[in-house]
């Protein structure tokens, strides 16, 4: 094991060898994944190899090898052995043929192939598989190692002569195990950073994909990835649902092979059967909440959200659109919820015939009425800074997953952050939060009809200035992020937003111009300004996240979807995760 700080000459010598091995691995990945005639059946495994290359480059960045400055605290012997094993795996054509049943041939310069094969796949999905972080770094790494214009032992223009699927699968597993060995050399913090960035790429793949064949491939990649993540599986299934529903709405043919993991067989082909109103009993409205209640359905405890309509909404074409949206929302919320996507599971909906309204029925985790974040704020319950950081991270993560799957929330506020106590006498706690309030949620689609939300001032103050009044901009993801920033402000001050902005809005009608004034005051970064107060209470990073959320960073509608997601990940979620104080 490497110990201490070696002399300059020995460090250079040590670094030189692992970098040459690393460059040889990158060269192998590049040649292996760009060879012609891989065939559709094996394409998934080759795409997995491309993501493994991304993992390797992330690892090299974290340990300093990407900059040819390997961290001397790391075990160089293990690094050299693992990189040598990986390089040999790509270069030993005889072993590839005998052990893995893979036969590749040199076919000359006329058949050169430089990119992965993506027959019929969504171009936006392709653009991420050929990720800039890989393509640019490939050339930089190979140029530094003098491999850019010549192959290193291996033929540089390849053709798959034979592919044994089991053998290729075994090889991919071997590559995974070697890179995992390298990851384990990193310090805990660097390893976690690398893991989060790898998951972010997978989320980006989900986010940018808008075609069925593309999302099917992405689902398979996530399902078979060495980094297992239940949340990524669910988000991909949510996106597949969104694409399927959009295709049905537009009258296009749905791909029967598309995966909708977590949905029962044939669910998409059927209309969602409404629940029986006679089975819904013991409804008890929540305190200070006009749209939510608890009750029982078939004697089981449930949580209920009410979505009211005007009489004109439920007739004709608009009524059909709203009925379709109810079905879509129920299907979305029926998907199984992993630990990091904090939402109750919907069991169905009931139409209230007495007054135009739809009741969304959710499983209730404890059988006891929930407390909302808003209800906690004016009480004597004061959680720790660490607990509040954790709550902010959970809300930011849930919103990220909802947006990555192609849906908008449209009702994010502290009233809709719920905590279900285990018993009626349980002490108040921020553990197990749920983000609810989906009555206005919809697919994030161009031209999608957007319901006008409540004019209730207590709700309107959480909406973006451009989303106010009878004539407002079409709702976009940035407006959800703006509302998240306002909830983070409540968490920082442990006070309702209405009280925080009371001096500015008191006695005035809520309007776009008034909320622009509110926004400007919340972004005041002078020595005595609002953000300085946030720093005092929660630290500089929390203040930075709030500033990014409400400051307009995400309002550029021309920003590519992958860039939007990466910006949110790096400037909001990653900072919240990384900067949270230790409990």
Coordinates of C-alpha atoms in Angstrom, one line a residue:
X1 CA 0.0 0.0 0.0
X2 CA 1.2 3.5 -0.8
X3 CA 2.1 5.5 2.3
X4 CA 3.3 9.0 2.9
X5 CA 4.6 11.3 0.2
X6 CA 7.1 9.9 -2.2
X7 CA 9.9 11.9 -3.8
X8 CA 9.0 13.9 -6.9
X9 CA 10.7 11.5 -9.3
X10 CA 9.1 8.4 -7.9
X11 CA 5.6 10.1 -7.9
X12 CA 6.0 10.9 -11.6
X13 CA 7.1 7.4 -12.4
X14 CA 4.1 6.0 -10.4
X15 CA 1.7 8.3 -12.0
X16 CA 3.0 7.6 -15.5
X17 CA 2.2 3.9 -15.4
X18 CA -1.4 4.1 -14.1
X19 CA -2.2 6.9 -16.5
X20 CA -0.9 4.8 -19.4
X21 CA -3.1 1.9 -18.1
X22 CA -6.1 4.2 -17.8
X23 CA -5.7 5.5 -21.3
X24 CA -5.4 2.0 -22.6
X25 CA -8.7 1.2 -20.9
X26 CA -10.4 4.3 -22.5
X27 CA -9.0 3.2 -25.8
X28 CA -10.5 -0.2 -25.4
X29 CA -13.9 1.2 -24.4
X30 CA -13.9 3.4 -27.5
X31 CA -12.9 0.7 -29.9
X32 CA -15.1 -1.9 -28.4
X33 CA -18.3 0.2 -28.3
X34 CA -17.8 1.6 -31.8
X35 CA -17.3 -1.7 -33.7
X36 CA -19.8 -2.4 -36.5
X37 CA -22.4 -5.1 -36.6
X38 CA -23.0 -5.6 -32.9
X39 CA -26.6 -6.5 -33.6
X40 CA -29.8 -5.4 -31.8
X41 CA -29.8 -8.1 -29.2
X42 CA -26.4 -7.1 -27.9
X43 CA -26.9 -3.4 -28.2
X44 CA -28.1 -3.1 -24.6
X45 CA -24.9 -4.6 -23.2
X46 CA -22.7 -2.3 -25.4
X47 CA -24.7 0.7 -24.1
X48 CA -24.0 -0.5 -20.6
X49 CA -20.3 -0.6 -21.5
X50 CA -20.5 3.0 -22.6
X51 CA -21.9 3.9 -19.2
X52 CA -19.1 1.9 -17.5
X53 CA -16.7 4.1 -19.4
X54 CA -18.4 7.1 -17.9
X55 CA -18.0 5.6 -14.5
X56 CA -14.3 5.0 -15.1
X57 CA -13.8 8.6 -16.2
X58 CA -15.7 9.9 -13.1
X59 CA -13.5 7.7 -11.0
X60 CA -10.3 9.1 -12.6
X61 CA -11.5 12.6 -12.1
X62 CA -12.1 12.0 -8.3
X63 CA -8.8 10.3 -7.7
X64 CA -6.8 12.9 -9.7
X65 CA -5.7 10.5 -12.5
X66 CA -7.7 12.4 -15.1
X67 CA -5.4 15.4 -14.5
X68 CA -2.3 13.1 -14.3
X69 CA -2.0 13.9 -10.6
X70 CA -3.0 10.7 -8.8
X71 CA -3.8 11.2 -5.1
X72 CA -0.8 9.7 -3.3
X73 CA -2.9 8.6 -0.3
X74 CA -4.6 6.0 -2.4
X75 CA -3.5 2.4 -2.8
X76 CA -1.5 2.6 -6.1
X77 CA -0.9 -1.1 -6.2
X78 CA -4.6 -1.9 -6.3
X79 CA -5.2 0.8 -8.9
X80 CA -2.4 -0.5 -11.2
X81 CA -3.6 -4.1 -10.9
X82 CA -7.2 -3.2 -11.6
X83 CA -6.4 -0.9 -14.6
X84 CA -4.0 -3.5 -16.0
X85 CA -6.8 -6.2 -15.7
X86 CA -9.3 -3.9 -17.5
X87 CA -6.9 -3.0 -20.2
X88 CA -6.0 -6.6 -20.8
X89 CA -9.6 -7.6 -21.0
X90 CA -10.2 -5.3 -24.0
X91 CA -6.9 -6.1 -25.7
X92 CA -6.6 -9.9 -25.4
X93 CA -8.5 -10.9 -28.5
X94 CA -7.7 -14.6 -28.0
X95 CA -9.2 -14.5 -24.5
X96 CA -12.2 -12.6 -25.8
X97 CA -12.8 -15.4 -28.3
X98 CA -12.1 -18.4 -26.0
X99 CA -13.6 -17.2 -22.7
X100 CA -16.4 -14.9 -23.8
X101 CA -17.3 -16.1 -27.3
X102 CA -16.6 -12.7 -28.9
X103 CA -14.8 -12.6 -32.2
X104 CA -13.8 -9.2 -33.7
X105 CA -12.0 -8.6 -37.0
X106 CA -10.0 -5.8 -38.5
X107 CA -11.8 -4.6 -41.7
X108 CA -9.7 -1.7 -42.7
X109 CA -10.2 2.1 -42.8
X110 CA -13.2 2.0 -45.2
X111 CA -15.4 0.5 -42.6
X112 CA -14.4 2.8 -39.7
X113 CA -17.2 3.4 -37.2
X114 CA -16.9 6.1 -34.6
X115 CA -20.2 6.1 -32.8
X116 CA -22.5 3.6 -31.1
X117 CA -25.3 2.0 -33.2
X118 CA -28.7 3.3 -32.3
X119 CA -31.1 2.1 -34.9
X120 CA -34.4 4.0 -34.5
X121 CA -33.5 5.3 -31.0
X122 CA -34.6 8.8 -29.9
X123 CA -31.7 11.2 -31.0
X124 CA -31.8 12.9 -27.6
X125 CA -31.2 9.6 -25.9
X126 CA -28.3 9.0 -28.3
X127 CA -26.8 12.4 -27.5
X128 CA -26.5 11.4 -23.9
X129 CA -25.1 7.9 -24.5
X130 CA -22.5 9.8 -26.6
X131 CA -22.1 12.1 -23.6
X132 CA -19.9 15.2 -24.0
X133 CA -18.1 14.2 -20.8
X134 CA -17.1 11.0 -22.5
X135 CA -16.4 12.1 -26.1
X136 CA -14.3 15.1 -25.2
X137 CA -12.4 13.4 -22.5
X138 CA -11.7 10.4 -24.7
X139 CA -9.7 12.5 -27.1
X140 CA -7.9 14.4 -24.3
X141 CA -6.9 11.3 -22.6
X142 CA -5.7 9.5 -25.7
X143 CA -3.9 12.5 -27.0
X144 CA -2.0 12.8 -23.7
X145 CA -1.1 9.2 -23.9
X146 CA -0.2 9.5 -27.6
X147 CA -2.9 7.0 -28.6
X148 CA -5.3 9.3 -30.5
X149 CA -4.0 8.5 -34.0
X150 CA -2.7 5.0 -33.4
X151 CA -4.2 1.9 -31.7
X152 CA -2.5 0.4 -28.7
X153 CA -1.9 -3.2 -29.6
X154 CA -5.6 -3.6 -30.6
X155 CA -6.9 -3.1 -34.1
X156 CA -8.6 0.3 -34.4
X157 CA -11.3 -0.5 -37.0
X158 CA -13.3 -3.4 -35.8
X159 CA -16.2 -5.6 -37.1
X160 CA -18.1 -8.1 -34.9
X161 CA -17.6 -11.4 -36.6
X162 CA -19.4 -13.4 -33.8
X163 CA -21.2 -12.4 -30.6
X164 CA -22.1 -14.8 -27.9
X165 CA -24.8 -13.0 -25.7
X166 CA -23.9 -14.9 -22.6
X167 CA -20.3 -14.3 -23.1
X168 CA -20.8 -10.6 -23.7
X169 CA -23.0 -10.4 -20.6
X170 CA -20.2 -12.1 -18.6
X171 CA -17.7 -9.7 -20.0
X172 CA -19.8 -6.7 -19.0
X173 CA -20.1 -8.1 -15.5
X174 CA -16.3 -8.5 -15.4
X175 CA -15.9 -4.8 -16.4
X176 CA -18.3 -3.8 -13.7
X177 CA -16.5 -5.7 -11.0
X178 CA -13.1 -4.1 -12.0
X179 CA -14.5 -0.5 -11.9
X180 CA -16.2 -1.2 -8.6
X181 CA -12.8 -2.3 -7.3
X182 CA -11.4 1.0 -8.4
X183 CA -14.3 2.9 -6.8
X184 CA -13.6 1.2 -3.5
X185 CA -10.2 2.7 -3.4
X186 CA -11.7 6.2 -3.2
X187 CA -12.4 8.1 0.0
X188 CA -16.0 7.9 1.1
X189 CA -16.9 11.5 0.1
X190 CA -15.3 11.2 -3.4
X191 CA -17.0 7.8 -3.9
X192 CA -20.4 9.3 -3.0
X193 CA -19.8 12.3 -5.3
X194 CA -18.9 9.9 -8.2
X195 CA -22.0 7.8 -7.5
X196 CA -24.3 10.8 -7.5
X197 CA -22.9 12.1 -10.8
X198 CA -23.4 8.7 -12.4
X199 CA -27.0 8.6 -11.2
X200 CA -27.5 12.1 -12.6
X201 CA -26.5 10.9 -16.1
X202 CA -29.0 8.1 -15.8
X203 CA -31.7 10.6 -14.8
X204 CA -30.7 12.8 -17.7
X205 CA -31.3 9.8 -20.0
X206 CA -34.8 9.4 -18.7
X207 CA -35.5 13.2 -18.8
X208 CA -34.5 13.7 -22.5
X209 CA -36.1 10.6 -23.9
X210 CA -39.5 11.2 -25.6
X211 CA -39.9 8.1 -27.7
X212 CA -41.1 4.6 -26.7
X213 CA -38.1 2.7 -28.1
X214 CA -35.8 5.1 -26.4
X215 CA -37.4 4.9 -23.0
X216 CA -37.5 1.1 -23.3
X217 CA -33.7 1.0 -23.9
X218 CA -33.1 3.5 -21.0
X219 CA -35.2 1.3 -18.7
X220 CA -33.2 -1.7 -19.6
X221 CA -30.0 0.2 -19.0
X222 CA -31.1 1.3 -15.6
X223 CA -32.4 -2.1 -14.6
X224 CA -29.2 -3.8 -15.6
X225 CA -26.8 -1.1 -14.3
X226 CA -24.3 -2.2 -11.7
X227 CA -25.5 0.8 -9.6
X228 CA -29.0 -0.4 -8.6
X229 CA -31.5 2.4 -7.7
X230 CA -35.1 1.7 -7.0
X231 CA -36.0 5.4 -7.5
X232 CA -34.4 5.4 -11.0
X233 CA -36.5 2.4 -11.9
X234 CA -39.7 4.2 -10.8
X235 CA -38.8 7.5 -12.5
X236 CA -38.2 5.6 -15.8
X237 CA -41.5 3.8 -15.4
X238 CA -43.2 7.2 -14.8
X239 CA -41.6 8.6 -18.0
X240 CA -42.7 5.5 -19.9
X241 CA -46.2 6.0 -18.7
X242 CA -46.1 9.7 -19.7
X243 CA -44.9 8.7 -23.2
X244 CA -47.5 6.0 -23.6
X245 CA -50.3 8.3 -22.5
X246 CA -49.2 11.0 -24.8
X247 CA -49.0 8.5 -27.7
X248 CA -52.6 7.3 -27.0
X249 CA -53.8 10.9 -26.7
X250 CA -52.3 11.8 -30.1
X251 CA -53.6 8.6 -31.7
X252 CA -50.2 7.1 -32.5
X253 CA -49.4 3.5 -32.2
X254 CA -48.1 2.4 -28.8
X255 CA -45.1 0.1 -28.6
X256 CA -46.5 -3.1 -26.9
X257 CA -42.9 -3.9 -25.8
X258 CA -42.5 -0.7 -23.8
X259 CA -41.9 -1.3 -20.1
X260 CA -44.2 0.1 -17.5
X261 CA -42.7 -1.6 -14.5
X262 CA -45.0 -1.5 -11.5
X263 CA -48.2 -1.3 -13.6
X264 CA -50.5 -4.3 -13.8
X265 CA -50.8 -6.1 -17.1
X266 CA -53.0 -4.3 -19.5
X267 CA -53.6 -1.3 -17.3
X268 CA -52.8 1.2 -20.1
X269 CA -55.2 -0.5 -22.5
X270 CA -58.1 -0.1 -20.0
X271 CA -59.7 3.0 -18.6
X272 CA -59.0 3.4 -14.9
X273 CA -62.0 2.0 -13.2
X274 CA -63.3 4.5 -10.6
X275 CA -63.7 3.4 -7.1
X276 CA -67.1 3.0 -5.5
X277 CA -68.3 6.1 -3.7
X278 CA -70.4 3.9 -1.3
X279 CA -67.1 2.4 0.1
X280 CA -65.7 5.8 1.1
X281 CA -66.7 6.6 4.6
X282 CA -65.8 8.6 7.7
X283 CA -64.4 11.6 5.8
X284 CA -62.8 14.1 8.2
X285 CA -61.5 17.3 6.6
X286 CA -58.0 18.3 7.8
X287 CA -57.7 21.4 9.9
X288 CA -57.4 24.6 7.9
X289 CA -57.4 22.7 4.7
X290 CA -60.4 22.8 2.3
X291 CA -59.3 20.2 -0.2
X292 CA -57.9 17.3 1.9
X293 CA -59.4 14.8 4.3
X294 CA -58.9 11.4 6.0
X295 CA -61.4 8.6 5.9
X296 CA -61.7 4.9 5.1
X297 CA -62.2 3.0 1.9
X298 CA -63.4 -0.6 2.3
X299 CA -62.6 -0.1 6.0
X300 CA -58.9 0.8 5.3
X301 CA -57.6 4.2 6.3
X302 CA -57.1 6.5 3.3
X303 CA -56.0 10.1 2.6
X304 CA -58.2 12.1 0.2
X305 CA -57.5 15.1 -2.1
X306 CA -60.4 16.9 -3.7
X307 CA -60.1 18.6 -7.1
X308 CA -63.1 20.8 -7.9
X309 CA -64.2 22.0 -11.3
X310 CA -66.7 24.5 -12.7
X311 CA -69.8 23.2 -14.4
X312 CA -68.3 24.1 -17.9
X313 CA -65.2 22.1 -17.2
X314 CA -66.9 18.8 -17.1
X315 CA -68.9 19.1 -20.4
X316 CA -67.9 18.5 -24.0
X317 CA -64.3 18.4 -25.2
X318 CA -62.9 20.0 -22.1
X319 CA -64.6 17.4 -19.9
X320 CA -63.0 14.6 -22.0
X321 CA -59.6 16.2 -21.6
X322 CA -60.0 16.5 -17.8
X323 CA -61.2 12.9 -17.6
X324 CA -58.1 11.8 -19.4
X325 CA -55.9 13.9 -17.1
X326 CA -57.5 12.3 -14.0
X327 CA -56.8 8.8 -15.5
X328 CA -53.2 9.8 -16.3
X329 CA -52.6 11.2 -12.8
X330 CA -54.1 8.1 -11.1
X331 CA -51.9 5.8 -13.2
X332 CA -48.8 8.0 -12.3
X333 CA -49.5 7.9 -8.6
X334 CA -50.3 4.2 -8.6
X335 CA -46.7 3.3 -9.4
X336 CA -44.8 1.9 -6.5
X337 CA -43.0 4.6 -4.5
X338 CA -39.3 4.0 -3.6
X339 CA -37.8 5.5 -0.5
X340 CA -36.5 8.7 -2.2
X341 CA -39.7 9.6 -4.1
X342 CA -41.8 10.8 -1.3
X343 CA -45.5 10.5 -2.3
X344 CA -48.4 8.5 -1.1
X345 CA -49.6 5.7 -3.5
X346 CA -53.0 6.4 -5.1
X347 CA -55.5 3.6 -5.2
X348 CA -58.0 5.3 -7.5
X349 CA -60.4 8.2 -7.9
X350 CA -64.1 8.9 -7.2
X351 CA -66.3 11.4 -9.1
X352 CA -68.4 13.5 -6.8
X353 CA -71.7 13.9 -8.6
X354 CA -73.1 16.4 -6.0
X355 CA -70.6 19.0 -7.0
X356 CA -68.3 18.8 -10.0
X357 CA -65.2 17.4 -8.3
X358 CA -62.9 14.4 -8.4
X359 CA -61.6 12.7 -5.2
X360 CA -58.2 11.1 -5.4
X361 CA -57.8 8.3 -2.8
X362 CA -54.4 7.5 -1.4
X363 CA -53.2 4.8 0.9
X364 CA -52.7 6.2 4.4
X365 CA -49.4 4.9 5.9
X366 CA -50.4 5.0 9.6
X367 CA -54.2 5.4 9.9
X368 CA -53.8 8.7 11.7
X369 CA -54.5 12.2 10.4
X370 CA -51.3 13.9 9.1
X371 CA -49.7 17.1 10.2
X372 CA -48.6 19.5 7.5
X373 CA -45.3 21.4 7.5
X374 CA -47.4 24.6 7.6
X375 CA -49.1 23.4 10.8
X376 CA -45.8 22.9 12.5
X377 CA -44.4 26.3 11.7
X378 CA -46.4 28.5 14.3
X379 CA -46.0 25.9 17.1
X380 CA -43.4 25.3 19.8
X381 CA -42.0 22.4 17.9
X382 CA -38.5 23.5 16.7
X383 CA -36.5 20.8 14.9
X384 CA -32.7 20.9 14.6
X385 CA -30.8 22.5 11.8
X386 CA -29.8 19.0 10.7
X387 CA -33.4 17.8 10.5
X388 CA -34.4 20.8 8.5
X389 CA -31.6 20.3 6.0
X390 CA -32.7 16.7 5.6
X391 CA -36.3 17.8 4.9
X392 CA -35.0 20.3 2.3
X393 CA -33.0 17.5 0.6
X394 CA -36.0 15.2 0.5
X395 CA -38.3 17.7 -1.1
X396 CA -35.6 18.7 -3.6
X397 CA -35.0 15.1 -4.5
X398 CA -38.7 14.3 -4.9
X399 CA -39.2 17.3 -7.2
X400 CA -36.2 16.3 -9.3
X401 CA -37.6 12.8 -9.9
X402 CA -41.0 14.1 -10.8
X403 CA -39.5 16.5 -13.3
X404 CA -37.2 13.9 -14.8
X405 CA -40.1 11.7 -15.5
X406 CA -41.9 14.5 -17.4
X407 CA -44.5 15.7 -14.9
X408 CA -45.3 19.1 -13.2
X409 CA -46.5 19.4 -9.6
X410 CA -48.1 22.9 -9.7
X411 CA -49.0 22.9 -6.0
X412 CA -45.8 22.8 -4.0
X413 CA -46.3 24.6 -0.7
X414 CA -45.8 23.8 3.0
X415 CA -49.5 22.9 3.4
X416 CA -48.9 19.9 1.0
X417 CA -45.8 18.5 2.9
X418 CA -47.3 16.0 5.2
X419 CA -46.1 13.9 8.2
X420 CA -48.2 10.9 9.3
X421 CA -47.7 10.1 13.0
X422 CA -47.3 6.4 14.0
X423 CA -49.8 6.9 16.8
X424 CA -52.2 9.7 17.9
X425 CA -49.9 10.6 20.8
X426 CA -46.6 10.4 18.9
X427 CA -44.3 13.5 19.2
X428 CA -44.0 15.8 16.3
X429 CA -41.3 14.8 13.8
X430 CA -39.9 15.7 10.4
X431 CA -39.2 12.0 9.6
X432 CA -41.1 10.3 6.7
X433 CA -42.3 13.5 4.8
X434 CA -44.7 13.1 1.9
X435 CA -45.2 15.7 -0.9
X436 CA -48.8 15.8 -1.8
X437 CA -51.2 18.3 -3.4
X438 CA -51.4 16.8 -6.9
X439 CA -54.8 18.2 -7.8
X440 CA -53.3 20.4 -10.5
X441 CA -50.4 18.2 -11.6
X442 CA -50.1 17.4 -15.3
X443 CA -47.7 16.1 -17.9
X444 CA -45.0 18.5 -19.0
X445 CA -46.1 18.7 -22.7
X446 CA -46.2 21.6 -25.2
X447 CA -49.8 22.7 -25.6
X448 CA -51.1 20.8 -22.6
X449 CA -54.1 22.5 -21.1
X450 CA -53.2 24.0 -17.7
X451 CA -55.9 24.2 -15.1
X452 CA -56.1 27.6 -13.3
X453 CA -55.2 27.0 -9.7
X454 CA -57.0 28.4 -6.7
X455 CA -57.2 32.2 -6.2
X456 CA -56.8 31.7 -2.5
X457 CA -54.2 34.3 -1.4
X458 CA -52.6 31.7 1.0
X459 CA -51.9 29.5 -2.1
X460 CA -51.2 32.2 -4.6
X461 CA -48.1 33.6 -2.7
X462 CA -46.3 30.3 -3.5
X463 CA -46.8 30.7 -7.2
X464 CA -44.3 32.4 -9.5
X465 CA -45.1 36.0 -10.4
X466 CA -45.6 35.0 -14.1
X467 CA -48.2 32.4 -13.0
X468 CA -50.6 34.8 -11.5
X469 CA -54.0 36.1 -12.6
X470 CA -56.4 35.0 -15.4
X471 CA -53.8 35.5 -18.1
X472 CA -50.5 33.9 -17.1
X473 CA -47.6 32.1 -18.7
X474 CA -47.9 28.4 -19.4
X475 CA -46.6 26.6 -16.3
X476 CA -43.0 25.3 -16.5
X477 CA -40.7 23.4 -14.3
X478 CA -39.0 26.6 -13.2
X479 CA -42.2 27.6 -11.4
X480 CA -42.2 24.4 -9.3
X481 CA -38.5 25.1 -8.4
X482 CA -39.5 28.7 -7.4
X483 CA -42.1 27.3 -5.0
X484 CA -39.5 24.9 -3.6
X485 CA -37.3 27.9 -2.9
X486 CA -40.1 29.5 -0.9
X487 CA -40.7 26.4 1.1
X488 CA -37.0 26.3 1.8
X489 CA -37.3 29.8 3.1
X490 CA -40.0 28.6 5.5
X491 CA -37.8 25.8 6.6
X492 CA -34.9 28.2 7.3
X493 CA -36.9 30.7 9.3
X494 CA -39.3 28.1 10.7
X495 CA -42.1 30.5 10.0
X496 CA -45.0 30.5 7.5
X497 CA -44.3 32.4 4.2
X498 CA -47.3 34.6 4.8
X499 CA -45.7 35.9 8.0
X500 CA -42.3 36.3 6.4
X501 CA -43.6 38.5 3.6
X502 CA -46.4 40.1 5.7
X503 CA -45.1 43.6 5.6
X504 CA -44.9 43.6 1.8
X505 CA -48.3 42.0 1.0
X506 CA -50.5 43.1 4.0
X507 CA -53.7 44.6 2.8
X508 CA -52.9 44.3 -0.9
X509 CA -54.3 42.1 -3.6
X510 CA -52.0 39.3 -4.7
X511 CA -50.8 40.1 -8.2
X512 CA -47.8 39.5 -10.5
X513 CA -46.4 42.9 -9.8
X514 CA -46.7 42.6 -6.0
X515 CA -45.0 39.2 -6.1
X516 CA -42.2 40.5 -8.2
X517 CA -41.6 43.0 -5.4
X518 CA -41.6 40.1 -2.9
X519 CA -39.2 38.2 -5.0
X520 CA -36.8 41.1 -5.2
X521 CA -36.8 41.5 -1.4
X522 CA -36.2 37.8 -0.9
X523 CA -33.1 38.0 -3.2
X524 CA -31.6 41.0 -1.4
X525 CA -28.0 40.0 -0.8
X526 CA -26.8 43.2 0.8
X527 CA -25.0 42.9 4.3
X528 CA -28.3 43.6 6.0
X529 CA -30.5 41.9 3.4
X530 CA -32.8 38.8 3.5
X531 CA -30.2 36.3 2.2
X532 CA -27.7 37.3 4.9
X533 CA -30.4 36.4 7.4
X534 CA -30.7 33.0 5.8
X535 CA -26.9 32.5 6.1
X536 CA -27.1 33.3 9.7
X537 CA -29.8 30.7 10.3
X538 CA -28.8 27.9 8.0
X539 CA -25.4 28.6 6.4
X540 CA -24.2 30.0 3.1
X541 CA -25.0 27.0 1.0
X542 CA -28.6 26.9 2.0
X543 CA -28.9 30.6 1.1
X544 CA -27.2 29.9 -2.2
X545 CA -29.8 27.1 -3.0
X546 CA -32.7 29.5 -2.2
X547 CA -31.2 32.2 -4.4
X548 CA -30.8 29.8 -7.3
X549 CA -34.4 28.4 -6.9
X550 CA -36.2 31.8 -6.8
X551 CA -33.7 33.8 -8.8
X552 CA -34.7 32.8 -12.4
X553 CA -31.8 30.4 -13.2
X554 CA -34.2 27.8 -14.5
X555 CA -36.6 30.1 -16.5
X556 CA -34.7 29.8 -19.8
X557 CA -37.3 27.7 -21.7
X558 CA -34.7 27.2 -24.5
X559 CA -32.3 25.3 -22.2
X560 CA -32.0 21.7 -23.4
X561 CA -33.7 19.2 -21.0
X562 CA -30.4 17.4 -20.1
X563 CA -28.7 20.8 -19.3
X564 CA -31.7 21.8 -17.2
X565 CA -31.5 18.6 -15.2
X566 CA -27.8 18.9 -14.7
X567 CA -28.1 22.5 -13.6
X568 CA -30.7 21.6 -11.0
X569 CA -28.6 18.6 -9.8
X570 CA -25.4 20.6 -9.5
X571 CA -26.8 23.9 -8.2
X572 CA -29.6 22.7 -6.0
X573 CA -29.7 19.0 -5.1
X574 CA -26.0 18.3 -4.9
X575 CA -25.4 21.4 -2.7
X576 CA -28.2 20.4 -0.4
X577 CA -26.9 16.8 -0.2
X578 CA -23.2 17.8 0.2
X579 CA -23.6 20.7 2.6
X580 CA -26.1 19.3 5.1
X581 CA -24.5 19.3 8.6
X582 CA -23.7 16.0 10.2
X583 CA -26.3 14.9 12.8

